Amino acid sequence: MDKGKIISINGQVVEVGFAQGKPRLHDILFVEENPSILLEVYSSSAAERYYCLLLSNTNTIFRGQAVVNTRQPLLY
């Protein structure tokens, strides 16, 4: 599994960092501690940083939390 870390949170936009196993656009990530919290990668902000949309309604995420890349897009 490819793991990253939450770097910043600005409303529904979450910036995550991946040192290796970089995600692709539209990949779904989940918070390792709570797999019901989902994020969708929508752009790259730097070489190893990505902006994601928070798809879950929660105030329980914070900087430094581990995220896991499912390597799958959202199923419609």
PDB file of C-alpha atoms in Angstrom:
ATOM      1  CA  MET A   1       0.000   0.000   0.000  1.00  0.00           C
ATOM      2  CA  ASP A   2       1.157   3.493  -0.830  1.00  0.00           C
ATOM      3  CA  LYS A   3       1.005   5.785   2.187  1.00  0.00           C
ATOM      4  CA  GLY A   4       1.197   9.544   2.442  1.00  0.00           C
ATOM      5  CA  LYS A   5       0.566  12.225   5.034  1.00  0.00           C
ATOM      6  CA  ILE A   6      -1.863  15.137   5.382  1.00  0.00           C
ATOM      7  CA  ILE A   7       0.068  18.389   5.079  1.00  0.00           C
ATOM      8  CA  SER A   8      -2.700  20.995   5.255  1.00  0.00           C
ATOM      9  CA  ILE A   9      -6.474  21.332   5.386  1.00  0.00           C
ATOM     10  CA  ASN A  10      -8.429  24.264   3.966  1.00  0.00           C
ATOM     11  CA  GLY A  11     -12.159  23.533   4.121  1.00  0.00           C
ATOM     12  CA  GLN A  12     -12.902  20.638   1.762  1.00  0.00           C
ATOM     13  CA  VAL A  13      -9.433  20.838   0.155  1.00  0.00           C
ATOM     14  CA  VAL A  14      -6.727  18.690   1.728  1.00  0.00           C
ATOM     15  CA  GLU A  15      -3.078  18.760   0.664  1.00  0.00           C
ATOM     16  CA  VAL A  16      -1.260  15.446   1.038  1.00  0.00           C
ATOM     17  CA  GLY A  17       2.362  14.454   0.542  1.00  0.00           C
ATOM     18  CA  PHE A  18       3.712  11.186  -0.856  1.00  0.00           C
ATOM     19  CA  ALA A  19       7.449  10.445  -0.796  1.00  0.00           C
ATOM     20  CA  GLN A  20       6.958   7.364  -2.982  1.00  0.00           C
ATOM     21  CA  GLY A  21       4.073   5.579  -4.685  1.00  0.00           C
ATOM     22  CA  LYS A  22       2.635   8.837  -5.985  1.00  0.00           C
ATOM     23  CA  PRO A  23      -1.121   8.870  -6.692  1.00  0.00           C
ATOM     24  CA  ARG A  24      -2.730   9.532 -10.069  1.00  0.00           C
ATOM     25  CA  LEU A  25      -5.480  12.049 -10.698  1.00  0.00           C
ATOM     26  CA  HIS A  26      -8.856  10.791  -9.421  1.00  0.00           C
ATOM     27  CA  ASP A  27      -7.321   8.122  -7.167  1.00  0.00           C
ATOM     28  CA  ILE A  28      -9.248   7.662  -3.941  1.00  0.00           C
ATOM     29  CA  LEU A  29      -7.351   7.931  -0.661  1.00  0.00           C
ATOM     30  CA  PHE A  30      -8.568   7.078   2.812  1.00  0.00           C
ATOM     31  CA  VAL A  31      -7.382   8.050   6.279  1.00  0.00           C
ATOM     32  CA  GLU A  32      -5.535   5.077   7.762  1.00  0.00           C
ATOM     33  CA  GLU A  33      -7.131   5.474  11.218  1.00  0.00           C
ATOM     34  CA  ASN A  34     -10.641   5.784   9.782  1.00  0.00           C
ATOM     35  CA  PRO A  35     -11.179   4.203   6.328  1.00  0.00           C
ATOM     36  CA  SER A  36     -14.622   5.826   6.060  1.00  0.00           C
ATOM     37  CA  ILE A  37     -12.930   9.217   5.484  1.00  0.00           C
ATOM     38  CA  LEU A  38     -12.311   9.451   1.735  1.00  0.00           C
ATOM     39  CA  LEU A  39     -10.398  11.933  -0.413  1.00  0.00           C
ATOM     40  CA  GLU A  40     -10.107  12.235  -4.200  1.00  0.00           C
ATOM     41  CA  VAL A  41      -6.874  13.461  -5.811  1.00  0.00           C
ATOM     42  CA  TYR A  42      -7.640  16.313  -8.215  1.00  0.00           C
ATOM     43  CA  SER A  43      -4.317  18.076  -8.913  1.00  0.00           C
ATOM     44  CA  SER A  44      -0.639  18.236  -8.048  1.00  0.00           C
ATOM     45  CA  SER A  45       0.619  21.194  -6.029  1.00  0.00           C
ATOM     46  CA  ALA A  46       4.325  20.252  -6.192  1.00  0.00           C
ATOM     47  CA  ALA A  47       6.541  17.293  -7.075  1.00  0.00           C
ATOM     48  CA  GLU A  48       5.395  15.180  -4.123  1.00  0.00           C
ATOM     49  CA  ARG A  49       2.265  17.057  -2.996  1.00  0.00           C
ATOM     50  CA  TYR A  50      -1.313  16.703  -4.149  1.00  0.00           C
ATOM     51  CA  TYR A  51      -4.573  18.543  -3.620  1.00  0.00           C
ATOM     52  CA  CYS A  52      -7.511  16.344  -2.729  1.00  0.00           C
ATOM     53  CA  LEU A  53     -11.214  16.909  -2.252  1.00  0.00           C
ATOM     54  CA  LEU A  54     -12.556  15.708   1.070  1.00  0.00           C
ATOM     55  CA  LEU A  55     -15.514  13.451   0.200  1.00  0.00           C
ATOM     56  CA  SER A  56     -16.569  12.798   3.788  1.00  0.00           C
ATOM     57  CA  ASN A  57     -18.253  15.235   6.118  1.00  0.00           C
ATOM     58  CA  THR A  58     -15.972  15.194   9.131  1.00  0.00           C
ATOM     59  CA  ASN A  59     -14.003  17.456  11.413  1.00  0.00           C
ATOM     60  CA  THR A  60     -11.829  14.635  12.729  1.00  0.00           C
ATOM     61  CA  ILE A  61      -8.940  14.907  10.259  1.00  0.00           C
ATOM     62  CA  PHE A  62      -5.773  16.767  11.163  1.00  0.00           C
ATOM     63  CA  ARG A  63      -2.298  17.487   9.806  1.00  0.00           C
ATOM     64  CA  GLY A  64       0.127  14.594  10.067  1.00  0.00           C
ATOM     65  CA  GLN A  65      -2.457  11.828   9.710  1.00  0.00           C
ATOM     66  CA  ALA A  66      -1.506   8.955   7.432  1.00  0.00           C
ATOM     67  CA  VAL A  67      -3.494   8.401   4.235  1.00  0.00           C
ATOM     68  CA  VAL A  68      -3.531   5.305   2.038  1.00  0.00           C
ATOM     69  CA  ASN A  69      -3.895   5.299  -1.740  1.00  0.00           C
ATOM     70  CA  THR A  70      -6.407   2.755  -3.051  1.00  0.00           C
ATOM     71  CA  ARG A  71      -5.026   3.218  -6.613  1.00  0.00           C
ATOM     72  CA  GLN A  72      -8.662   3.180  -7.774  1.00  0.00           C
ATOM     73  CA  PRO A  73     -10.925   6.012  -8.964  1.00  0.00           C
ATOM     74  CA  LEU A  74     -14.344   6.668  -7.510  1.00  0.00           C
ATOM     75  CA  LEU A  75     -16.850   4.181  -8.919  1.00  0.00           C
ATOM     76  CA  TYR A  76     -19.878   5.831 -10.462  1.00  0.00           C
TER      77      TYR A  76
END
